[in-house]
């Protein structure tokens, strides 16, 4: 699963990196994004066809939902079955997106039952482009709520040392197809939803404070000097961590 992540880069940096063309939204950096909070999403605008960077709420609300109470349960969408499951199948066909992340958090359970938080980021220091789906839901007052979910898959060798699932990280050469900017068959899109190579990731232990939604500062991403990680989970954080 993916239940927390951080995005500290400015919207202007992300707009340039992902090639979006709409006015840059205002959005403050966050080192502890949680479900039901707003974050930035890259999507193909349904009317203009242009690539936009927009604020959406994490936790998908299907178009046919009667309320938003199950949104938190739909923060993730498993890649297997995504084309058939009622909550995701329509969005998979028509409303795919990229979710920028500087890193995501996960918790490793030790043999004694204790848990240690880890941050996972790209080894090249660039933002992750995580596969996602978005949806629009008409609220009782007539306003539209736009929400998104993060697609997860089986973990690669490094991530498996922390957790058995991970977000799908898409390389730049498939962004056009995933966003619907070029034709792609559903079968071809499903083949993209696989774990990225382990060597493309860095993973390091961080302060368990990240487990509290109220905690949100840059120190959360720094390596926890008191942790004793196993081999393969003791990478140096990327330079942007500071």
mmCIF file of C-alpha atoms in Angstrom, residues 59-186:
data_model
loop_
_atom_site.group_PDB
_atom_site.id
_atom_site.type_symbol
_atom_site.label_atom_id
_atom_site.label_comp_id
_atom_site.label_asym_id
_atom_site.label_seq_id
_atom_site.Cartn_x
_atom_site.Cartn_y
_atom_site.Cartn_z
ATOM 1 C CA UNK A 59 -8.923 9.105 -1.954
ATOM 2 C CA UNK A 60 -11.029 8.277 -5.001
ATOM 3 C CA UNK A 61 -14.753 9.006 -4.952
ATOM 4 C CA UNK A 62 -16.365 7.113 -7.864
ATOM 5 C CA UNK A 63 -18.783 9.070 -10.004
ATOM 6 C CA UNK A 64 -21.644 6.793 -8.944
ATOM 7 C CA UNK A 65 -20.979 7.099 -5.166
ATOM 8 C CA UNK A 66 -23.746 8.506 -2.957
ATOM 9 C CA UNK A 67 -21.272 10.090 -0.492
ATOM 10 C CA UNK A 68 -17.558 10.383 0.262
ATOM 11 C CA UNK A 69 -17.359 8.112 3.293
ATOM 12 C CA UNK A 70 -15.426 5.342 1.501
ATOM 13 C CA UNK A 71 -12.867 7.643 -0.124
ATOM 14 C CA UNK A 72 -10.130 6.734 2.360
ATOM 15 C CA UNK A 73 -10.538 3.059 1.451
ATOM 16 C CA UNK A 74 -9.824 3.941 -2.185
ATOM 17 C CA UNK A 75 -6.525 5.754 -1.654
ATOM 18 C CA UNK A 76 -4.847 2.873 -3.515
ATOM 19 C CA UNK A 77 -5.893 0.803 -6.517
ATOM 20 C CA UNK A 78 -4.265 -2.587 -6.999
ATOM 21 C CA UNK A 79 -2.935 -2.989 -10.532
ATOM 22 C CA UNK A 80 -4.330 -6.500 -10.784
ATOM 23 C CA UNK A 81 -8.029 -6.278 -11.638
ATOM 24 C CA UNK A 82 -8.008 -2.517 -12.116
ATOM 25 C CA UNK A 83 -9.680 -2.788 -15.528
ATOM 26 C CA UNK A 84 -12.654 -4.736 -14.117
ATOM 27 C CA UNK A 85 -13.293 -3.415 -10.608
ATOM 28 C CA UNK A 86 -16.354 -1.111 -10.547
ATOM 29 C CA UNK A 87 -14.597 1.563 -8.483
ATOM 30 C CA UNK A 88 -11.751 1.931 -10.993
ATOM 31 C CA UNK A 89 -12.645 0.537 -14.415
ATOM 32 C CA UNK A 90 -14.203 3.699 -15.867
ATOM 33 C CA UNK A 91 -11.362 5.906 -14.610
ATOM 34 C CA UNK A 92 -8.835 3.407 -15.974
ATOM 35 C CA UNK A 93 -10.369 3.756 -19.417
ATOM 36 C CA UNK A 94 -10.772 7.529 -19.427
ATOM 37 C CA UNK A 95 -9.117 9.337 -16.512
ATOM 38 C CA UNK A 96 -5.555 8.237 -15.875
ATOM 39 C CA UNK A 97 -3.059 10.584 -14.237
ATOM 40 C CA UNK A 98 0.431 10.933 -12.812
ATOM 41 C CA UNK A 99 0.923 11.614 -9.115
ATOM 42 C CA UNK A 100 4.203 13.483 -8.458
ATOM 43 C CA UNK A 101 6.038 12.334 -5.340
ATOM 44 C CA UNK A 102 9.455 13.208 -4.022
ATOM 45 C CA UNK A 103 9.303 10.065 -1.877
ATOM 46 C CA UNK A 104 6.778 7.732 -0.340
ATOM 47 C CA UNK A 105 6.810 6.310 3.176
ATOM 48 C CA UNK A 106 6.337 2.739 4.291
ATOM 49 C CA UNK A 107 6.739 0.862 7.562
ATOM 50 C CA UNK A 108 8.901 -2.226 8.013
ATOM 51 C CA UNK A 109 7.862 -4.694 10.685
ATOM 52 C CA UNK A 110 10.753 -6.311 12.532
ATOM 53 C CA UNK A 111 10.744 -9.822 13.969
ATOM 54 C CA UNK A 112 10.053 -8.439 17.458
ATOM 55 C CA UNK A 113 6.925 -6.693 16.165
ATOM 56 C CA UNK A 114 8.286 -3.145 16.220
ATOM 57 C CA UNK A 115 7.896 -0.971 13.147
ATOM 58 C CA UNK A 116 10.325 1.439 11.520
ATOM 59 C CA UNK A 117 9.339 4.051 8.959
ATOM 60 C CA UNK A 118 11.283 4.289 5.693
ATOM 61 C CA UNK A 119 11.364 6.838 2.908
ATOM 62 C CA UNK A 120 11.773 5.615 -0.667
ATOM 63 C CA UNK A 121 12.827 7.948 -3.490
ATOM 64 C CA UNK A 122 14.313 7.825 -6.956
ATOM 65 C CA UNK A 123 18.065 7.348 -7.007
ATOM 66 C CA UNK A 124 18.506 10.077 -9.628
ATOM 67 C CA UNK A 125 16.951 12.647 -7.295
ATOM 68 C CA UNK A 126 14.089 13.462 -9.672
ATOM 69 C CA UNK A 127 10.382 13.383 -8.758
ATOM 70 C CA UNK A 128 8.564 10.082 -9.033
ATOM 71 C CA UNK A 129 5.752 9.934 -11.592
ATOM 72 C CA UNK A 130 3.385 7.483 -9.941
ATOM 73 C CA UNK A 131 0.528 5.983 -11.943
ATOM 74 C CA UNK A 132 -2.870 7.127 -10.719
ATOM 75 C CA UNK A 133 -6.529 7.480 -11.636
ATOM 76 C CA UNK A 134 -8.746 10.504 -11.101
ATOM 77 C CA UNK A 135 -12.478 11.007 -10.911
ATOM 78 C CA UNK A 136 -15.054 13.785 -10.669
ATOM 79 C CA UNK A 137 -17.976 13.496 -8.245
ATOM 80 C CA UNK A 138 -20.864 15.939 -8.103
ATOM 81 C CA UNK A 139 -21.503 17.024 -4.535
ATOM 82 C CA UNK A 140 -24.997 17.675 -3.142
ATOM 83 C CA UNK A 141 -24.449 21.440 -3.504
ATOM 84 C CA UNK A 142 -23.671 20.989 -7.203
ATOM 85 C CA UNK A 143 -19.927 21.589 -6.919
ATOM 86 C CA UNK A 144 -17.519 19.018 -8.331
ATOM 87 C CA UNK A 145 -15.077 17.139 -6.094
ATOM 88 C CA UNK A 146 -12.086 15.829 -8.034
ATOM 89 C CA UNK A 147 -10.154 13.044 -6.377
ATOM 90 C CA UNK A 148 -7.413 10.539 -7.193
ATOM 91 C CA UNK A 149 -6.009 7.170 -6.230
ATOM 92 C CA UNK A 150 -2.472 5.753 -6.373
ATOM 93 C CA UNK A 151 -1.929 2.493 -8.273
ATOM 94 C CA UNK A 152 0.141 -0.145 -6.480
ATOM 95 C CA UNK A 153 1.836 -3.354 -7.585
ATOM 96 C CA UNK A 154 4.076 -6.068 -6.181
ATOM 97 C CA UNK A 155 7.290 -4.793 -4.622
ATOM 98 C CA UNK A 156 10.662 -5.023 -6.344
ATOM 99 C CA UNK A 157 13.627 -6.600 -4.538
ATOM 100 C CA UNK A 158 14.509 -3.489 -2.523
ATOM 101 C CA UNK A 159 10.994 -2.464 -1.599
ATOM 102 C CA UNK A 160 10.203 -6.059 -0.584
ATOM 103 C CA UNK A 161 12.608 -5.576 2.329
ATOM 104 C CA UNK A 162 10.163 -2.970 3.645
ATOM 105 C CA UNK A 163 6.726 -4.030 2.374
ATOM 106 C CA UNK A 164 5.262 -6.410 -0.202
ATOM 107 C CA UNK A 165 3.519 -3.630 -2.186
ATOM 108 C CA UNK A 166 4.713 -0.392 -3.776
ATOM 109 C CA UNK A 167 3.397 2.420 -6.022
ATOM 110 C CA UNK A 168 3.812 2.013 -9.777
ATOM 111 C CA UNK A 169 6.545 4.457 -10.868
ATOM 112 C CA UNK A 170 6.311 5.242 -14.590
ATOM 113 C CA UNK A 171 9.333 6.288 -16.709
ATOM 114 C CA UNK A 172 9.019 9.430 -18.890
ATOM 115 C CA UNK A 173 8.821 7.493 -22.151
ATOM 116 C CA UNK A 174 5.383 6.074 -21.254
ATOM 117 C CA UNK A 175 3.776 9.222 -19.817
ATOM 118 C CA UNK A 176 2.093 10.125 -23.123
ATOM 119 C CA UNK A 177 0.424 6.734 -23.405
ATOM 120 C CA UNK A 178 -0.624 6.632 -19.758
ATOM 121 C CA UNK A 179 -2.163 10.114 -19.861
ATOM 122 C CA UNK A 180 -4.060 9.307 -23.057
ATOM 123 C CA UNK A 181 -2.088 11.720 -25.229
ATOM 124 C CA UNK A 182 -1.428 8.929 -27.686
ATOM 125 C CA UNK A 183 -3.519 5.815 -28.495
ATOM 126 C CA UNK A 184 -2.909 2.755 -26.335
ATOM 127 C CA UNK A 185 -4.825 -0.479 -25.875
ATOM 128 C CA UNK A 186 -5.938 -1.417 -22.330
#
